[in-house]
Coordinates of C-alpha atoms in Angstrom, one line a residue:
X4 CA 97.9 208.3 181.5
X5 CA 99.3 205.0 182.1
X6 CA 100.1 201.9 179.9
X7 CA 98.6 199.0 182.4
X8 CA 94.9 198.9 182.3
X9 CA 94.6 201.5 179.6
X10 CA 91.2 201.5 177.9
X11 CA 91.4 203.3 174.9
X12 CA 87.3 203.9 173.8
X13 CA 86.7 205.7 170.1
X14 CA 83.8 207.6 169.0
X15 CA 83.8 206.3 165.1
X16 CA 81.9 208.3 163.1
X17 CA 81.5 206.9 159.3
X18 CA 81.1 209.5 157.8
X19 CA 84.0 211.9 158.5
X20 CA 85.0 215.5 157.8
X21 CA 86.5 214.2 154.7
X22 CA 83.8 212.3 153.5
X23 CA 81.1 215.4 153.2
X24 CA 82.1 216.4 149.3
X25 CA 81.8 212.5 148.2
X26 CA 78.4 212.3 149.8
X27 CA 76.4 212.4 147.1
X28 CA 78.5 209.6 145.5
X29 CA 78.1 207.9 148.7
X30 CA 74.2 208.1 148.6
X31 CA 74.3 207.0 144.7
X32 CA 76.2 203.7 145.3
X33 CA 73.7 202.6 148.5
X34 CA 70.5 203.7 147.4
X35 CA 71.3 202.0 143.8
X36 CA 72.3 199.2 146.0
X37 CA 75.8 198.9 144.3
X38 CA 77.1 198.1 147.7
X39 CA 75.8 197.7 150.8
X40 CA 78.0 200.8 152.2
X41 CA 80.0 203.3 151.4
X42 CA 82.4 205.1 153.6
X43 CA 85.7 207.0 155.1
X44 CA 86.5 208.9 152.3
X45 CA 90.6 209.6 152.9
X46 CA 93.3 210.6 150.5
X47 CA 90.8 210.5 147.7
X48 CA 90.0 206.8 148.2
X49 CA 87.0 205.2 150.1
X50 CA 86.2 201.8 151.6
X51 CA 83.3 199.6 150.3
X52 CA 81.6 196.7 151.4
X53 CA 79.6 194.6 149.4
X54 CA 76.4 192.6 149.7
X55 CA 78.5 189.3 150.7
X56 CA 80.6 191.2 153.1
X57 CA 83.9 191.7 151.0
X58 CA 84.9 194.7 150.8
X59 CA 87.6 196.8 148.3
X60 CA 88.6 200.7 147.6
X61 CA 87.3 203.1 145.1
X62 CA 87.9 206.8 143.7
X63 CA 86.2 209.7 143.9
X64 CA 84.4 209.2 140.5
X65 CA 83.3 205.2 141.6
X66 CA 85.8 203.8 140.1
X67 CA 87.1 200.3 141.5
X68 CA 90.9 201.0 142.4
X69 CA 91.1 197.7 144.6
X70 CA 88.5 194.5 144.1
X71 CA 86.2 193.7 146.3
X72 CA 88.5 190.3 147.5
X73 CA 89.0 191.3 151.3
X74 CA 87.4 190.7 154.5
X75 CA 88.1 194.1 155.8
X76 CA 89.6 197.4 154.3
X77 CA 91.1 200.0 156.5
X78 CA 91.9 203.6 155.0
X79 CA 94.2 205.3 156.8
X80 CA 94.0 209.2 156.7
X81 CA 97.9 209.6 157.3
X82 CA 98.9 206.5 155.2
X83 CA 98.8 207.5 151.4
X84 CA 98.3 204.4 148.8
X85 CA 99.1 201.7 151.6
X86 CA 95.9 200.0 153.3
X87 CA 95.4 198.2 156.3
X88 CA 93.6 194.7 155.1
X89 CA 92.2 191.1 156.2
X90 CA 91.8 188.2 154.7
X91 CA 90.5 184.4 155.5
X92 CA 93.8 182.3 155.5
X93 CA 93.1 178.6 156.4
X94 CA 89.9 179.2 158.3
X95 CA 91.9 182.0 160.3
X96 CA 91.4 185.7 159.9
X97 CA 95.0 187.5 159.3
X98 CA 95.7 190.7 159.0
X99 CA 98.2 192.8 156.7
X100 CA 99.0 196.2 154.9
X101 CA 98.7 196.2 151.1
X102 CA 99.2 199.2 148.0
X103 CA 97.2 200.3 145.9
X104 CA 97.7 197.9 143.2
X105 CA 97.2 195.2 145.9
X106 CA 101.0 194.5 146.2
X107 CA 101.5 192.9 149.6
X108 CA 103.3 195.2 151.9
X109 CA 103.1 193.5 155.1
X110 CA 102.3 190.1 155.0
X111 CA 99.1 188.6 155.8
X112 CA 100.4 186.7 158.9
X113 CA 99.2 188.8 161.9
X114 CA 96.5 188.1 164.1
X115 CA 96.1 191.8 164.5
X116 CA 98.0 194.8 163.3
X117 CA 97.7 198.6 164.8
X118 CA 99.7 201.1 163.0
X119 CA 101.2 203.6 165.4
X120 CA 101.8 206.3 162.7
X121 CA 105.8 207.6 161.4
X122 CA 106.4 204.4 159.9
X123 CA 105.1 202.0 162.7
X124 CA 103.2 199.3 162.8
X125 CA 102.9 197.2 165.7
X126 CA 101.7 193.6 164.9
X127 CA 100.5 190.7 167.2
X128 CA 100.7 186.7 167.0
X129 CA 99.7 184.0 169.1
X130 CA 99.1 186.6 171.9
X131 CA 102.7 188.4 171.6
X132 CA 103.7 191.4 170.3
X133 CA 106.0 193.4 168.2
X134 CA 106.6 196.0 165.6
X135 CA 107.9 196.5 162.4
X136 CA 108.2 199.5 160.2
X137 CA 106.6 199.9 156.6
X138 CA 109.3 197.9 155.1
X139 CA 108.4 195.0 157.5
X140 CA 111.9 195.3 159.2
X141 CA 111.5 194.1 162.6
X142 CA 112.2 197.3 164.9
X143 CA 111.0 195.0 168.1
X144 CA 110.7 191.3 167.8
X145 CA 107.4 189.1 168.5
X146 CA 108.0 188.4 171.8
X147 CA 106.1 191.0 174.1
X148 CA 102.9 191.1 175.8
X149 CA 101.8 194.5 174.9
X150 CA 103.3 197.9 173.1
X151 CA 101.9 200.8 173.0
X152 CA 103.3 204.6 171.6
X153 CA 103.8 208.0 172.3
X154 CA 105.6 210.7 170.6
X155 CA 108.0 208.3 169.3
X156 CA 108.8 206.7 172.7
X157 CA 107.5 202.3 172.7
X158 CA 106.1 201.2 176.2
X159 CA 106.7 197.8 176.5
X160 CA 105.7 195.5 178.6
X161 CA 106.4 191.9 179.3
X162 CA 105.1 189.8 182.1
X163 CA 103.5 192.6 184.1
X164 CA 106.8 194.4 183.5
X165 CA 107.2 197.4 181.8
X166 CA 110.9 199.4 179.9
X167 CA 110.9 201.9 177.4
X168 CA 112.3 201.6 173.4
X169 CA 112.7 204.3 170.9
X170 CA 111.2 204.1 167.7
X171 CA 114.5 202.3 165.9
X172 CA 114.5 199.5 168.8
X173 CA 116.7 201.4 171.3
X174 CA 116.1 200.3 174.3
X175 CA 115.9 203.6 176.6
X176 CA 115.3 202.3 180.2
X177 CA 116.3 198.5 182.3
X178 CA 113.4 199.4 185.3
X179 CA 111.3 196.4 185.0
X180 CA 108.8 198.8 186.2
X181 CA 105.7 198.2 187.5
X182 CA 104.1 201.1 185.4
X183 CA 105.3 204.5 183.5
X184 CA 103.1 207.0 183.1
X185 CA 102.8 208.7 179.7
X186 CA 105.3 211.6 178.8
X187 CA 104.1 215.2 180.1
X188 CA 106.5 218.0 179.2
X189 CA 109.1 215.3 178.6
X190 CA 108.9 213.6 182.2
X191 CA 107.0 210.6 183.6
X192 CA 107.1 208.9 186.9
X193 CA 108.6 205.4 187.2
X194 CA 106.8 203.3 189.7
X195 CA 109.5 200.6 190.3
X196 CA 108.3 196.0 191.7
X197 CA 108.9 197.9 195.2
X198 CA 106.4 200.9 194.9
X199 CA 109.3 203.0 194.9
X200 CA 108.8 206.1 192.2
X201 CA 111.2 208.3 190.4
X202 CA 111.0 210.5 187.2
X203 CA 112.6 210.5 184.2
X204 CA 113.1 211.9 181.3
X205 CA 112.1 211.0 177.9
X206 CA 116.1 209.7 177.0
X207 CA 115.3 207.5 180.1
X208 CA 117.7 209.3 182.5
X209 CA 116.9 210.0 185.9
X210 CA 116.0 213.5 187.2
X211 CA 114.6 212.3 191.1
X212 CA 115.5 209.4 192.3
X213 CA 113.5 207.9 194.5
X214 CA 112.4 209.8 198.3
X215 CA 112.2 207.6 201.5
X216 CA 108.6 207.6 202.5
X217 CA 107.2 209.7 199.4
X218 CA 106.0 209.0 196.1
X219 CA 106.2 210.5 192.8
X220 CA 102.5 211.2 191.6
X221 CA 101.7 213.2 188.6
X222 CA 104.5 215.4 186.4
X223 CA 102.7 219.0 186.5
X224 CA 105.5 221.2 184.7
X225 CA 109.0 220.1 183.3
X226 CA 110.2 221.4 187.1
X227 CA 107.2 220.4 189.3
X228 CA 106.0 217.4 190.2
X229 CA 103.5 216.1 192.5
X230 CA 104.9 214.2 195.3
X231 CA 102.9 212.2 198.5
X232 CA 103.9 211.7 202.1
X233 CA 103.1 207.7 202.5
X234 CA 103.3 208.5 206.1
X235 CA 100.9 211.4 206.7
X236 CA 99.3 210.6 203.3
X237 CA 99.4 214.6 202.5
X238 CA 100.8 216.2 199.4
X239 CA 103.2 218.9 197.9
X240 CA 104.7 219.9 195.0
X241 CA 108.8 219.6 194.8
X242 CA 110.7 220.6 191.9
X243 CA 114.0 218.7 189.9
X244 CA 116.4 219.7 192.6
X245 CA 114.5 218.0 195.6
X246 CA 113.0 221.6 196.9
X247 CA 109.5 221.8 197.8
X248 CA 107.6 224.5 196.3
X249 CA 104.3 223.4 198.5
X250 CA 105.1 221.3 201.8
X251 CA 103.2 218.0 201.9
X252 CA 100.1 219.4 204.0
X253 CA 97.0 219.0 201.5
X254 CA 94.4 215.9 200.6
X255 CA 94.7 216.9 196.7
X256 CA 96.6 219.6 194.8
X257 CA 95.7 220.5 191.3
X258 CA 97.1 222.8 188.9
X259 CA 95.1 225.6 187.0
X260 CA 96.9 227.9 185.1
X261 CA 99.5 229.5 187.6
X262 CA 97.7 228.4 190.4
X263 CA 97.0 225.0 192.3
X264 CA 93.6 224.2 193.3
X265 CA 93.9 222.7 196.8
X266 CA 92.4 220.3 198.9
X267 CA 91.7 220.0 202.9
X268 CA 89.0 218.2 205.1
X269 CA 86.8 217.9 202.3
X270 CA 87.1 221.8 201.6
X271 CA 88.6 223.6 198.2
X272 CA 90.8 227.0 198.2
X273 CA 93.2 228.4 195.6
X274 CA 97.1 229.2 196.7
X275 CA 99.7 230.2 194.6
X276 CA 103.3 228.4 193.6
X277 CA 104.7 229.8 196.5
X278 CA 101.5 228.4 198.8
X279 CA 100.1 231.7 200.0
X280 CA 96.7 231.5 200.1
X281 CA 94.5 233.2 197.2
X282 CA 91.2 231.8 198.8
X283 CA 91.0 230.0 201.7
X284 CA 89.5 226.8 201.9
X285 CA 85.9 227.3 202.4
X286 CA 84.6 225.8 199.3
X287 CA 82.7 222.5 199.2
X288 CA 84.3 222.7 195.3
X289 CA 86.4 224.6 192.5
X290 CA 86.9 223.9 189.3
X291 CA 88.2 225.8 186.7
X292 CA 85.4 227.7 184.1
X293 CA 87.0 226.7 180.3
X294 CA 90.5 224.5 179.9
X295 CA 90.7 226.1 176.5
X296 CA 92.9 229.2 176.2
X297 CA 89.8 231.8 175.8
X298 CA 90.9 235.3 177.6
X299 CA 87.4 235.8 178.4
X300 CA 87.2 233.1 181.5
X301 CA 91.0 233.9 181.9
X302 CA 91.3 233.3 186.0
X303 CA 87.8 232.5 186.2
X304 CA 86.6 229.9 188.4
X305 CA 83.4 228.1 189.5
X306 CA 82.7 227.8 193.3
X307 CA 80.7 226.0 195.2
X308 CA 79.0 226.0 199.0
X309 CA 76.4 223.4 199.4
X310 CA 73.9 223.2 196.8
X311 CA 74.7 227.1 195.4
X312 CA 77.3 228.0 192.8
X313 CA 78.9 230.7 191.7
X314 CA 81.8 232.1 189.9
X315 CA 85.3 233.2 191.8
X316 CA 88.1 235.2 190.5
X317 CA 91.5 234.2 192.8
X318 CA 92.8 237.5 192.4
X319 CA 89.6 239.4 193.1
X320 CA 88.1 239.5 196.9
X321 CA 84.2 240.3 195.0
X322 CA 83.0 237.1 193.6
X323 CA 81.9 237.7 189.5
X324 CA 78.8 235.6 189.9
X325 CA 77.7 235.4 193.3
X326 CA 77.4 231.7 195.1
X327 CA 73.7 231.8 195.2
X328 CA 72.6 230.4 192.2
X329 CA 71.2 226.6 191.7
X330 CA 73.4 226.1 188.7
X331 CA 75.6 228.2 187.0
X332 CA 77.7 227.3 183.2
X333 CA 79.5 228.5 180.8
X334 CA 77.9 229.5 177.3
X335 CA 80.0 231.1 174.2
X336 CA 81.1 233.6 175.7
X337 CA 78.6 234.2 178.8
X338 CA 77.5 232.5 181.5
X339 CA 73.5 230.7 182.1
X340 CA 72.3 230.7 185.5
X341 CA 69.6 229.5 186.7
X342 CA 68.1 230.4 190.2
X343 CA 66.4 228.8 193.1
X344 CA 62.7 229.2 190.6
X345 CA 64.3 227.5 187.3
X346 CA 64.5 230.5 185.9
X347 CA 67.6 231.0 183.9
X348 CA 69.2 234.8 183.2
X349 CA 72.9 235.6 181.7
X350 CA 76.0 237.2 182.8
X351 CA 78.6 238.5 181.0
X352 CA 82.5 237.5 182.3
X353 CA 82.6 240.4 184.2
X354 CA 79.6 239.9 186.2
X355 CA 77.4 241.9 184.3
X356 CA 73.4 241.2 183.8
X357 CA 72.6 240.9 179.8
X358 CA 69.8 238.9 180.2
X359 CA 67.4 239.5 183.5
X360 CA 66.3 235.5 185.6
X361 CA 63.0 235.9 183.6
X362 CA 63.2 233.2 181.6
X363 CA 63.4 229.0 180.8
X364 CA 65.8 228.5 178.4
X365 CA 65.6 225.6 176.1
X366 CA 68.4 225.7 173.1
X367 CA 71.1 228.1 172.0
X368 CA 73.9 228.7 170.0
X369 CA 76.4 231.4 170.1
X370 CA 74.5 234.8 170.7
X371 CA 70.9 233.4 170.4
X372 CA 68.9 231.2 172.3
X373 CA 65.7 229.9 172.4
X374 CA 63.9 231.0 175.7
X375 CA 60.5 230.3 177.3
X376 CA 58.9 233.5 179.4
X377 CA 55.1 233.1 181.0
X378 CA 54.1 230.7 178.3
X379 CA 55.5 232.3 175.1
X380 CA 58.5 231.5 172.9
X381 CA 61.0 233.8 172.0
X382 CA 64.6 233.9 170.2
X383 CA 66.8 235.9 171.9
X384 CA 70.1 237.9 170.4
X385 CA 72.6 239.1 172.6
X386 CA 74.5 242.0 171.6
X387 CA 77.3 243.1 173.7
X388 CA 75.5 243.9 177.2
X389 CA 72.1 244.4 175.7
X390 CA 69.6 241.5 174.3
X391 CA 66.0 241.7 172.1
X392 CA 63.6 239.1 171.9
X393 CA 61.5 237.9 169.3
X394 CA 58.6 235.9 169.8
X395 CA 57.5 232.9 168.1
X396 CA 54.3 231.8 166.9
X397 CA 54.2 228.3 168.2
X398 CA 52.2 226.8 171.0
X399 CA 55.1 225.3 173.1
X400 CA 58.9 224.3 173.0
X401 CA 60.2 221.1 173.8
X402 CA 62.8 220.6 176.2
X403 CA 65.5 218.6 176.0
X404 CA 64.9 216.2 179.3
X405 CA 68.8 216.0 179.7
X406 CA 69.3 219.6 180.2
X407 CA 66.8 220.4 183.1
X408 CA 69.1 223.0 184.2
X409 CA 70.6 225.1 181.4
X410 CA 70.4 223.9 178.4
X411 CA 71.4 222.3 175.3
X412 CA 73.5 223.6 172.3
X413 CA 71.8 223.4 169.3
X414 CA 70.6 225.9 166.0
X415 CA 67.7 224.3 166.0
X416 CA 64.7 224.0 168.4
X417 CA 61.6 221.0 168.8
X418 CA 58.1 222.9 168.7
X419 CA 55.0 221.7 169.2
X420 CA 51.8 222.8 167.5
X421 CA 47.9 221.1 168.6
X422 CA 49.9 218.2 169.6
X423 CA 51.9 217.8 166.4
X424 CA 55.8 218.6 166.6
X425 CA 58.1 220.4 164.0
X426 CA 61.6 222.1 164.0
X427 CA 62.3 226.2 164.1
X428 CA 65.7 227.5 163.2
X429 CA 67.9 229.8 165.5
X430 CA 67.2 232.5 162.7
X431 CA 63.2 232.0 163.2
X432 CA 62.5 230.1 160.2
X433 CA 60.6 226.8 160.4
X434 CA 62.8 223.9 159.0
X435 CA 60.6 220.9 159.6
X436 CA 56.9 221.7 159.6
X437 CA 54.4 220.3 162.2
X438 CA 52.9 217.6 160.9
X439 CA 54.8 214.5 163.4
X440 CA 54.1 212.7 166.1
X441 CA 57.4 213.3 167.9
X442 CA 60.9 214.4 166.5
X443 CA 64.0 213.5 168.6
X444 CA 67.3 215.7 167.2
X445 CA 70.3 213.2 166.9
X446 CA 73.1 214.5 169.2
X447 CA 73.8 218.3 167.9
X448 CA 73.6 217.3 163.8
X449 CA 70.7 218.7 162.5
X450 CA 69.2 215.5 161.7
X451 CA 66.3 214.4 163.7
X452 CA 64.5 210.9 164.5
X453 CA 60.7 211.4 163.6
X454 CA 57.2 209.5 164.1
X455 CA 54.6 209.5 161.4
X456 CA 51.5 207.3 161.4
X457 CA 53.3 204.9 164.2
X458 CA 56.5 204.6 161.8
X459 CA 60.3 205.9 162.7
X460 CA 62.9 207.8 160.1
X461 CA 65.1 210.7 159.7
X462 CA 64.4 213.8 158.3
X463 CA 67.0 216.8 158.1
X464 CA 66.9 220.3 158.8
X465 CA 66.3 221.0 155.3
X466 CA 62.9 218.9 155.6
X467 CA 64.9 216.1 153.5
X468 CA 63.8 212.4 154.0
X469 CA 67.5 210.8 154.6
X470 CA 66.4 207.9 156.2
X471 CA 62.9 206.3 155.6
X472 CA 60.1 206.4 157.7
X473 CA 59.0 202.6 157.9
X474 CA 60.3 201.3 161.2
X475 CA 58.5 200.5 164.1
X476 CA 61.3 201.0 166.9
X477 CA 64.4 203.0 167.1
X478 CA 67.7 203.4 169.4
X479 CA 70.8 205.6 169.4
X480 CA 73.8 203.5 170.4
X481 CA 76.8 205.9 170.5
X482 CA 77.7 206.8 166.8
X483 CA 74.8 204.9 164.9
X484 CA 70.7 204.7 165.4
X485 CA 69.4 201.0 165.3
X486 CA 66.2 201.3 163.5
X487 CA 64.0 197.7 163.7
X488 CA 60.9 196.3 162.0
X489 CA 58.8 194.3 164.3
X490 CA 57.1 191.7 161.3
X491 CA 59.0 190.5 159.7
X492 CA 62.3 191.7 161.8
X493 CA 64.5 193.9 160.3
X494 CA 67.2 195.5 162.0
X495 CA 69.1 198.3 159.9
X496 CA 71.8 200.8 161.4
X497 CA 72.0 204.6 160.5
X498 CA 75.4 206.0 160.9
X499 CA 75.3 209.4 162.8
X500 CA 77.0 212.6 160.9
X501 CA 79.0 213.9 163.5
X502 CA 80.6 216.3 161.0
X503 CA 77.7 218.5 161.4
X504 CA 77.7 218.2 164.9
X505 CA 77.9 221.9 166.2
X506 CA 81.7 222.1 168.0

């Protein structure tokens, strides 16, 4: 990850992990109208706006612990009784940090302020940039174009050039770099004004200096890096004491595990740390099954040759899923596949059929899954190696039209019933009765968008109106549904619960 050109994009959610115990409070103070909203409920404190967008801090029992008297409110979840806050100052908007009695902490004098977390806070003015800590001691002065942190280490740059500072002002490094990558395992690669790279460690000493006609590329272990041949454009992988571990003879080189995943003449294989060859490279692609730690797809790979996939173990010469399927993913602990018909079956890890290709499958989660098979509906529960079915009484399921192959993750599946749609639960109970016009489930929440008499709301999976039905349009932008009344036009936003979004 690297400081120039970094885009840093946030899923917000308003209403956080945290928040889910104040929720009825929250629903009390907007449908009463006390305030316009309610939200991120941290330390026992939450954020409120009112109706002529000030906005202020209560407790968990409503009562007003700041006044309403600031243009913006920011609760921090590892600050405790200091909040990030803006004001109008001379027809300017400033930012600041403030207690809980409303004591100025940092001084409303910043364009902008981010706080990096252990005490930092980096603040901007007249498009330059420094930090302070929580006592508002300068650590860096206002003088740089950018900052940004990481485990304690400041990148700093200043007209296109970039050193590094410790978080008491230290200055660690005198590169002028063109770019530092972020830290991995304590080491970064230094791309120097003259495109010559070296790596470093995180006191800003040198471990490689730079290698006539090679670059530094990537730090894969505290001992391995990736390293290019400008000449013949190939890689390898050398280690701190300027020994290569792979000779510079591949297009790409990934690690997996204790493996690299390489790359020749647009063909994958799989060699070891010593380069011998696991599988040769006859793959149009590999990619690892799971990056989390889960023993079940331990050395587990997904393979590809033309338009077939399948599943490869480097150690194994018999492939655990052959490559003959038209998609092939990972599920709990299983694997979907679906075959040249559409028809979707399971495996277990170790290449074992638990469910037979007879089936379309539409939603699942964990051990069930709602499944289609020559026009009925069924729920099926796996159980070790062996699976049941249980039909349900519905005319049809809806599928998801993102998840043509595969499917979705969800406890809940869309039915419909003489063209009318409702919502059945993974344990076969019907949460939402037929009786709309369409139903479209928010993300994986449990909440659902639905149409009655020509009109848009939410209902959830307890059948509870949380959002009324009265709107002619809707749209989900990200982490909030834009609902809209055509006459007269009224646009109001509904902010998606991603805390009971299945993980």
């Amino acid at each position: 990850m690297r400081i120039i050109g970094l885009c840093i994009f946030l899923l917000l959610s308003f209403i956080s992990n945290g928040q889910s115990k104040f929720e009825p409070l929250r629903k009390k103070l907007t449908e009463n109208k006390t305030y316009e909203y309610v939200y991120n409920f941290e330390n026992n404190y939450a954020e409120f706006r009112t109706f002529n967008n000030k906005m202020g801090l209560i407790d968990t029992l409503g009562n007003v612990i700041i006044k309403p008297n600031y243009e913006y409110i920011k609760n921090h979840k590892d600050l405790k009784n200091i909040f990030e806050a803006g004001i109008i100052s001379n027809k300017k908007y400033k930012r600041g940090f403030i207690d809980l009695q409303g004591k100025v902490i940092i001084p409303f004098e910043y364009d902008d302020v981010f706080y990096f977390g252990n005490n930092l806070i980096r603040v901007s003015k007249n498009e330059k940039t420094g930090v302070v800590d929580m006592e508002n001691k300068i650590i860096l002065p206002l003088k740089y174009d950018y900052i940004q942190k990481q485990n304690g280490i400041l990148f700093v740059q200043t007209n296109n050039k970039i050193d590094l500072f410790d978080s008491k002002g230290k200055q660690l490094t005198n590169f002028q770099a063109a770019d530092i990558d972020y830290f991995k395992d304590k080491r970064s690669v230094v791309t120097l004004q003259n495109k010559n790279t070296l790596i470093i460690d995180d006191r800003g000493s040198i471990i490689l200096n730079p290698i006539t006609n090679h670059q530094f590329e990537k730090v894969f272990e505290p001992n391995s890096y990736l390293i290019k041949n400008t000449t013949t454009k190939k890689k390898g992988v050398i280690n701190s004491f300027g020994k290569y571990e792979v000779e510079c003879k591949y297009d790409e080189i990934l690690p997996s595990n204790s493996i690299y995943i390489v790359r020749n003449n647009e063909k994958d294989g799989l060699i070891n740390k010593k380069d011998s060859i696991l599988k040769p490279l006859l793959y149009d692609h590999i990619y690892m099954v799971s990056y989390t730690d889960s023993i079940q797809f331990q050395n587990q790979y997904f393979a590809q040759k033309g338009n077939l996939q399948g599943v490869i173990n480097p150690f194994l010469e018999k492939e655990i899923i052959p490559i003959a399927y038209k998609s092939v993913k990972d599920f709990s602990d299983f694997y979907i596949t679906t075959n040249l018909s559409n028809k979707n079956g399971i495996f277990s890890t170790k290449g074992e059929v638990i469910i037979p290709e007879n089936y379309e499958f539409c939603n699942g989660y964990q051990n069930k899954i709602f499944a289609v098979k020559e026009n009925k509906n069924y729920i099926l529960s796996i159980d070790g190696t062996n699976y049941n079915e249980v039909e349900v009484p519905v005319t049809e399921f809806v599928r998801n039209k993102y998840f043509s192959l595969g499917m979705s993750k969800s406890k809940y599946q869309i039915f419909k019933n003489e063209n009318k749609f409702g919502v059945v639960s993974i344990e076969n109970k019907i949460m939402i009765p037929s009786e709309f016009d369409s139903i479209t489930q928010i993300y994986s929440t449990g909440e659902f968008i639905v149409q009655k008499n020509k009109k848009y709301g939410i209902i959830n999976a307890e059948n509870q109106v949380v959002f009324d039905l009265k709107y002619d349009t809707f749209n989900i932008i990200k982490e909030v549904v834009k609902f809209e009344i055509k006459n007269p036009k009224t646009t109001k936003f509904y902010s998606v619960n991603f805390s009971k979004e299945l993980k």
